[in-house]
């Protein structure tokens, strides 16, 4: 039986990113997901990412994979995208 320090419920963006950040900090975790791997990998959860999210993904070491597929939009000066 496997033991772990942290159990994360749900392999959505929050759970997977948390697991990755914990791993980089040397903390073992397991992600428990009720759907199949195919279901999770096949669904699209975000077509548009805010820049803060992009920076966080880069810090987590998972930026390279999506960067090859991404179209980076730059807003005109004065428009930040925040509300
Ligand atoms: C159609 C659509 C388009 C979107 N487009 C964008 C976008 O362009 N940009 C953007 O930033 N955001 C977008 N979003 C929002 C984004 O998908 C959510 O903010 C994000 O998925 C939330 O992540 P999460 O990990 O918190 O939750 P979720 O993605 O909902 O993941 C939760 C996971 O936990 C699992 N789970 C739940 N309960 C249990 C349980 N009891 N046991 C085991 N597993 C469980 C679920 O099966 C699921 O896989 C979109 C959402 C939808 C639906």
JSON list of N, CA and C and ligand atoms in Angstrom, two decimals, residues 8-16 32-35 39-40 43-50 53, ligand 1:
[
{"chain": "A", "resi": 8, "resn": "UNK", "atom": "N", "xyz": [-5.08, 14.83, -2.66]},
{"chain": "A", "resi": 8, "resn": "UNK", "atom": "CA", "xyz": [-5.77, 15.92, -3.35]},
{"chain": "A", "resi": 8, "resn": "UNK", "atom": "C", "xyz": [-6.98, 15.32, -4.07]},
{"chain": "A", "resi": 9, "resn": "UNK", "atom": "N", "xyz": [-8.16, 15.88, -3.84]},
{"chain": "A", "resi": 9, "resn": "UNK", "atom": "CA", "xyz": [-9.37, 15.37, -4.49]},
{"chain": "A", "resi": 9, "resn": "UNK", "atom": "C", "xyz": [-9.62, 16.16, -5.76]},
{"chain": "A", "resi": 10, "resn": "UNK", "atom": "N", "xyz": [-9.53, 15.48, -6.90]},
{"chain": "A", "resi": 10, "resn": "UNK", "atom": "CA", "xyz": [-9.87, 16.10, -8.18]},
{"chain": "A", "resi": 10, "resn": "UNK", "atom": "C", "xyz": [-8.66, 16.45, -9.02]},
{"chain": "A", "resi": 11, "resn": "UNK", "atom": "N", "xyz": [-8.65, 15.93, -10.26]},
{"chain": "A", "resi": 11, "resn": "UNK", "atom": "CA", "xyz": [-7.55, 16.19, -11.20]},
{"chain": "A", "resi": 11, "resn": "UNK", "atom": "C", "xyz": [-7.93, 17.28, -12.19]},
{"chain": "A", "resi": 12, "resn": "UNK", "atom": "N", "xyz": [-8.55, 18.33, -11.67]},
{"chain": "A", "resi": 12, "resn": "UNK", "atom": "CA", "xyz": [-8.77, 19.52, -12.48]},
{"chain": "A", "resi": 12, "resn": "UNK", "atom": "C", "xyz": [-7.51, 20.38, -12.46]},
{"chain": "A", "resi": 13, "resn": "UNK", "atom": "N", "xyz": [-7.55, 21.55, -13.04]},
{"chain": "A", "resi": 13, "resn": "UNK", "atom": "CA", "xyz": [-6.38, 22.43, -13.04]},
{"chain": "A", "resi": 13, "resn": "UNK", "atom": "C", "xyz": [-5.86, 22.72, -11.64]},
{"chain": "A", "resi": 14, "resn": "UNK", "atom": "N", "xyz": [-6.76, 22.93, -10.68]},
{"chain": "A", "resi": 14, "resn": "UNK", "atom": "CA", "xyz": [-6.32, 23.25, -9.31]},
{"chain": "A", "resi": 14, "resn": "UNK", "atom": "C", "xyz": [-5.58, 22.08, -8.69]},
{"chain": "A", "resi": 15, "resn": "UNK", "atom": "N", "xyz": [-6.15, 20.89, -8.77]},
{"chain": "A", "resi": 15, "resn": "UNK", "atom": "CA", "xyz": [-5.54, 19.73, -8.14]},
{"chain": "A", "resi": 15, "resn": "UNK", "atom": "C", "xyz": [-4.22, 19.35, -8.78]},
{"chain": "A", "resi": 16, "resn": "UNK", "atom": "N", "xyz": [-4.17, 19.38, -10.11]},
{"chain": "A", "resi": 16, "resn": "UNK", "atom": "CA", "xyz": [-2.94, 18.99, -10.81]},
{"chain": "A", "resi": 16, "resn": "UNK", "atom": "C", "xyz": [-1.82, 20.00, -10.57]},
{"chain": "A", "resi": 32, "resn": "UNK", "atom": "N", "xyz": [-6.65, 12.07, -6.36]},
{"chain": "A", "resi": 32, "resn": "UNK", "atom": "CA", "xyz": [-7.76, 11.11, -6.51]},
{"chain": "A", "resi": 32, "resn": "UNK", "atom": "C", "xyz": [-8.81, 11.74, -7.41]},
{"chain": "A", "resi": 33, "resn": "UNK", "atom": "N", "xyz": [-9.14, 11.04, -8.52]},
{"chain": "A", "resi": 33, "resn": "UNK", "atom": "CA", "xyz": [-10.07, 11.59, -9.51]},
{"chain": "A", "resi": 33, "resn": "UNK", "atom": "C", "xyz": [-11.15, 10.55, -9.79]},
{"chain": "A", "resi": 34, "resn": "UNK", "atom": "N", "xyz": [-12.41, 11.00, -9.83]},
{"chain": "A", "resi": 34, "resn": "UNK", "atom": "CA", "xyz": [-13.51, 10.05, -10.04]},
{"chain": "A", "resi": 34, "resn": "UNK", "atom": "C", "xyz": [-13.74, 9.73, -11.51]},
{"chain": "A", "resi": 35, "resn": "UNK", "atom": "N", "xyz": [-13.27, 10.60, -12.40]},
{"chain": "A", "resi": 35, "resn": "UNK", "atom": "CA", "xyz": [-13.42, 10.35, -13.83]},
{"chain": "A", "resi": 35, "resn": "UNK", "atom": "C", "xyz": [-12.20, 9.58, -14.34]},
{"chain": "A", "resi": 39, "resn": "UNK", "atom": "N", "xyz": [-11.07, 10.82, -19.88]},
{"chain": "A", "resi": 39, "resn": "UNK", "atom": "CA", "xyz": [-12.05, 11.90, -19.72]},
{"chain": "A", "resi": 39, "resn": "UNK", "atom": "C", "xyz": [-11.34, 13.21, -19.33]},
{"chain": "A", "resi": 40, "resn": "UNK", "atom": "N", "xyz": [-10.46, 13.12, -18.36]},
{"chain": "A", "resi": 40, "resn": "UNK", "atom": "CA", "xyz": [-9.79, 14.32, -17.86]},
{"chain": "A", "resi": 40, "resn": "UNK", "atom": "C", "xyz": [-8.90, 14.93, -18.94]},
{"chain": "A", "resi": 43, "resn": "UNK", "atom": "N", "xyz": [-10.97, 16.68, -22.01]},
{"chain": "A", "resi": 43, "resn": "UNK", "atom": "CA", "xyz": [-11.82, 17.86, -21.88]},
{"chain": "A", "resi": 43, "resn": "UNK", "atom": "C", "xyz": [-10.97, 19.13, -21.91]},
{"chain": "A", "resi": 44, "resn": "UNK", "atom": "N", "xyz": [-11.55, 20.15, -22.44]},
{"chain": "A", "resi": 44, "resn": "UNK", "atom": "CA", "xyz": [-10.86, 21.45, -22.53]},
{"chain": "A", "resi": 44, "resn": "UNK", "atom": "C", "xyz": [-11.36, 22.31, -21.38]},
{"chain": "A", "resi": 45, "resn": "UNK", "atom": "N", "xyz": [-10.44, 22.74, -20.52]},
{"chain": "A", "resi": 45, "resn": "UNK", "atom": "CA", "xyz": [-10.81, 23.50, -19.34]},
{"chain": "A", "resi": 45, "resn": "UNK", "atom": "C", "xyz": [-10.49, 24.97, -19.47]},
{"chain": "A", "resi": 46, "resn": "UNK", "atom": "N", "xyz": [-9.66, 25.35, -20.41]},
{"chain": "A", "resi": 46, "resn": "UNK", "atom": "CA", "xyz": [-9.37, 26.77, -20.57]},
{"chain": "A", "resi": 46, "resn": "UNK", "atom": "C", "xyz": [-8.82, 27.04, -21.96]},
{"chain": "A", "resi": 47, "resn": "UNK", "atom": "N", "xyz": [-9.52, 27.89, -22.69]},
{"chain": "A", "resi": 47, "resn": "UNK", "atom": "CA", "xyz": [-9.02, 28.31, -23.99]},
{"chain": "A", "resi": 47, "resn": "UNK", "atom": "C", "xyz": [-8.22, 29.59, -23.88]},
{"chain": "A", "resi": 48, "resn": "UNK", "atom": "N", "xyz": [-8.41, 30.28, -22.77]},
{"chain": "A", "resi": 48, "resn": "UNK", "atom": "CA", "xyz": [-7.77, 31.59, -22.57]},
{"chain": "A", "resi": 48, "resn": "UNK", "atom": "C", "xyz": [-7.21, 31.65, -21.15]},
{"chain": "A", "resi": 49, "resn": "UNK", "atom": "N", "xyz": [-5.92, 31.93, -21.03]},
{"chain": "A", "resi": 49, "resn": "UNK", "atom": "CA", "xyz": [-5.29, 32.02, -19.71]},
{"chain": "A", "resi": 49, "resn": "UNK", "atom": "C", "xyz": [-4.83, 33.45, -19.46]},
{"chain": "A", "resi": 50, "resn": "UNK", "atom": "N", "xyz": [-5.09, 33.95, -18.27]},
{"chain": "A", "resi": 50, "resn": "UNK", "atom": "CA", "xyz": [-4.58, 35.27, -17.90]},
{"chain": "A", "resi": 50, "resn": "UNK", "atom": "C", "xyz": [-3.08, 35.15, -17.66]},
{"chain": "A", "resi": 53, "resn": "UNK", "atom": "N", "xyz": [-1.67, 33.48, -14.57]},
{"chain": "A", "resi": 53, "resn": "UNK", "atom": "CA", "xyz": [-1.75, 32.02, -14.62]},
{"chain": "A", "resi": 53, "resn": "UNK", "atom": "C", "xyz": [-0.60, 31.46, -15.45]},
{"chain": "B", "resi": 1, "resn": "LIG", "atom": "C1", "xyz": [-16.72, 25.11, -21.12]},
{"chain": "B", "resi": 1, "resn": "LIG", "atom": "C2", "xyz": [-15.75, 25.78, -20.18]},
{"chain": "B", "resi": 1, "resn": "LIG", "atom": "C3", "xyz": [-14.81, 26.67, -20.68]},
{"chain": "B", "resi": 1, "resn": "LIG", "atom": "C4", "xyz": [-13.92, 27.32, -19.83]},
{"chain": "B", "resi": 1, "resn": "LIG", "atom": "N1", "xyz": [-13.00, 28.18, -20.37]},
{"chain": "B", "resi": 1, "resn": "LIG", "atom": "C5", "xyz": [-12.10, 28.77, -19.56]},
{"chain": "B", "resi": 1, "resn": "LIG", "atom": "C6", "xyz": [-11.09, 29.64, -20.11]},
{"chain": "B", "resi": 1, "resn": "LIG", "atom": "O1", "xyz": [-11.03, 29.88, -21.30]},
{"chain": "B", "resi": 1, "resn": "LIG", "atom": "N2", "xyz": [-10.19, 30.20, -19.27]},
{"chain": "B", "resi": 1, "resn": "LIG", "atom": "C7", "xyz": [-10.21, 29.96, -17.92]},
{"chain": "B", "resi": 1, "resn": "LIG", "atom": "O2", "xyz": [-9.35, 30.46, -17.21]},
{"chain": "B", "resi": 1, "resn": "LIG", "atom": "N3", "xyz": [-11.15, 29.13, -17.37]},
{"chain": "B", "resi": 1, "resn": "LIG", "atom": "C8", "xyz": [-12.09, 28.56, -18.16]},
{"chain": "B", "resi": 1, "resn": "LIG", "atom": "N4", "xyz": [-13.05, 27.73, -17.62]},
{"chain": "B", "resi": 1, "resn": "LIG", "atom": "C9", "xyz": [-13.04, 27.56, -16.18]},
{"chain": "B", "resi": 1, "resn": "LIG", "atom": "C10", "xyz": [-12.05, 26.51, -15.78]},
{"chain": "B", "resi": 1, "resn": "LIG", "atom": "O3", "xyz": [-12.30, 25.31, -16.50]},
{"chain": "B", "resi": 1, "resn": "LIG", "atom": "C11", "xyz": [-12.22, 26.28, -14.28]},
{"chain": "B", "resi": 1, "resn": "LIG", "atom": "O4", "xyz": [-11.93, 27.49, -13.61]},
{"chain": "B", "resi": 1, "resn": "LIG", "atom": "C12", "xyz": [-11.29, 25.20, -13.80]},
{"chain": "B", "resi": 1, "resn": "LIG", "atom": "O5", "xyz": [-11.56, 23.97, -14.46]},
{"chain": "B", "resi": 1, "resn": "LIG", "atom": "C13", "xyz": [-11.47, 25.00, -12.30]},
{"chain": "B", "resi": 1, "resn": "LIG", "atom": "O6", "xyz": [-10.51, 24.04, -11.92]},
{"chain": "B", "resi": 1, "resn": "LIG", "atom": "P1", "xyz": [-10.71, 23.14, -10.66]},
{"chain": "B", "resi": 1, "resn": "LIG", "atom": "O7", "xyz": [-9.54, 22.20, -10.61]},
{"chain": "B", "resi": 1, "resn": "LIG", "atom": "O8", "xyz": [-10.93, 24.00, -9.46]},
{"chain": "B", "resi": 1, "resn": "LIG", "atom": "O9", "xyz": [-12.10, 22.36, -10.87]},
{"chain": "B", "resi": 1, "resn": "LIG", "atom": "P2", "xyz": [-12.51, 21.33, -12.01]},
{"chain": "B", "resi": 1, "resn": "LIG", "atom": "O10", "xyz": [-11.87, 21.63, -13.31]},
{"chain": "B", "resi": 1, "resn": "LIG", "atom": "O11", "xyz": [-14.00, 21.26, -11.95]},
{"chain": "B", "resi": 1, "resn": "LIG", "atom": "O12", "xyz": [-11.92, 19.94, -11.52]},
{"chain": "B", "resi": 1, "resn": "LIG", "atom": "C14", "xyz": [-12.44, 19.28, -10.41]},
{"chain": "B", "resi": 1, "resn": "LIG", "atom": "C15", "xyz": [-12.13, 17.79, -10.60]},
{"chain": "B", "resi": 1, "resn": "LIG", "atom": "O13", "xyz": [-12.45, 17.12, -9.39]},
{"chain": "B", "resi": 1, "resn": "LIG", "atom": "C16", "xyz": [-13.12, 15.92, -9.72]},
{"chain": "B", "resi": 1, "resn": "LIG", "atom": "N5", "xyz": [-13.93, 15.60, -8.57]},
{"chain": "B", "resi": 1, "resn": "LIG", "atom": "C17", "xyz": [-14.94, 16.33, -8.05]},
{"chain": "B", "resi": 1, "resn": "LIG", "atom": "N6", "xyz": [-15.44, 15.75, -6.96]},
{"chain": "B", "resi": 1, "resn": "LIG", "atom": "C18", "xyz": [-14.71, 14.61, -6.78]},
{"chain": "B", "resi": 1, "resn": "LIG", "atom": "C19", "xyz": [-14.74, 13.58, -5.80]},
{"chain": "B", "resi": 1, "resn": "LIG", "atom": "N7", "xyz": [-15.62, 13.58, -4.79]},
{"chain": "B", "resi": 1, "resn": "LIG", "atom": "N8", "xyz": [-13.85, 12.57, -5.90]},
{"chain": "B", "resi": 1, "resn": "LIG", "atom": "C20", "xyz": [-12.96, 12.55, -6.93]},
{"chain": "B", "resi": 1, "resn": "LIG", "atom": "N9", "xyz": [-12.87, 13.49, -7.88]},
{"chain": "B", "resi": 1, "resn": "LIG", "atom": "C21", "xyz": [-13.75, 14.52, -7.80]},
{"chain": "B", "resi": 1, "resn": "LIG", "atom": "C22", "xyz": [-13.92, 16.23, -10.97]},
{"chain": "B", "resi": 1, "resn": "LIG", "atom": "O14", "xyz": [-14.22, 15.07, -11.71]},
{"chain": "B", "resi": 1, "resn": "LIG", "atom": "C23", "xyz": [-12.94, 17.14, -11.71]},
{"chain": "B", "resi": 1, "resn": "LIG", "atom": "O15", "xyz": [-12.07, 16.42, -12.56]},
{"chain": "B", "resi": 1, "resn": "LIG", "atom": "C24", "xyz": [-13.95, 27.08, -18.43]},
{"chain": "B", "resi": 1, "resn": "LIG", "atom": "C25", "xyz": [-14.90, 26.17, -17.92]},
{"chain": "B", "resi": 1, "resn": "LIG", "atom": "C26", "xyz": [-15.78, 25.52, -18.77]},
{"chain": "B", "resi": 1, "resn": "LIG", "atom": "C27", "xyz": [-16.79, 24.54, -18.20]}
]
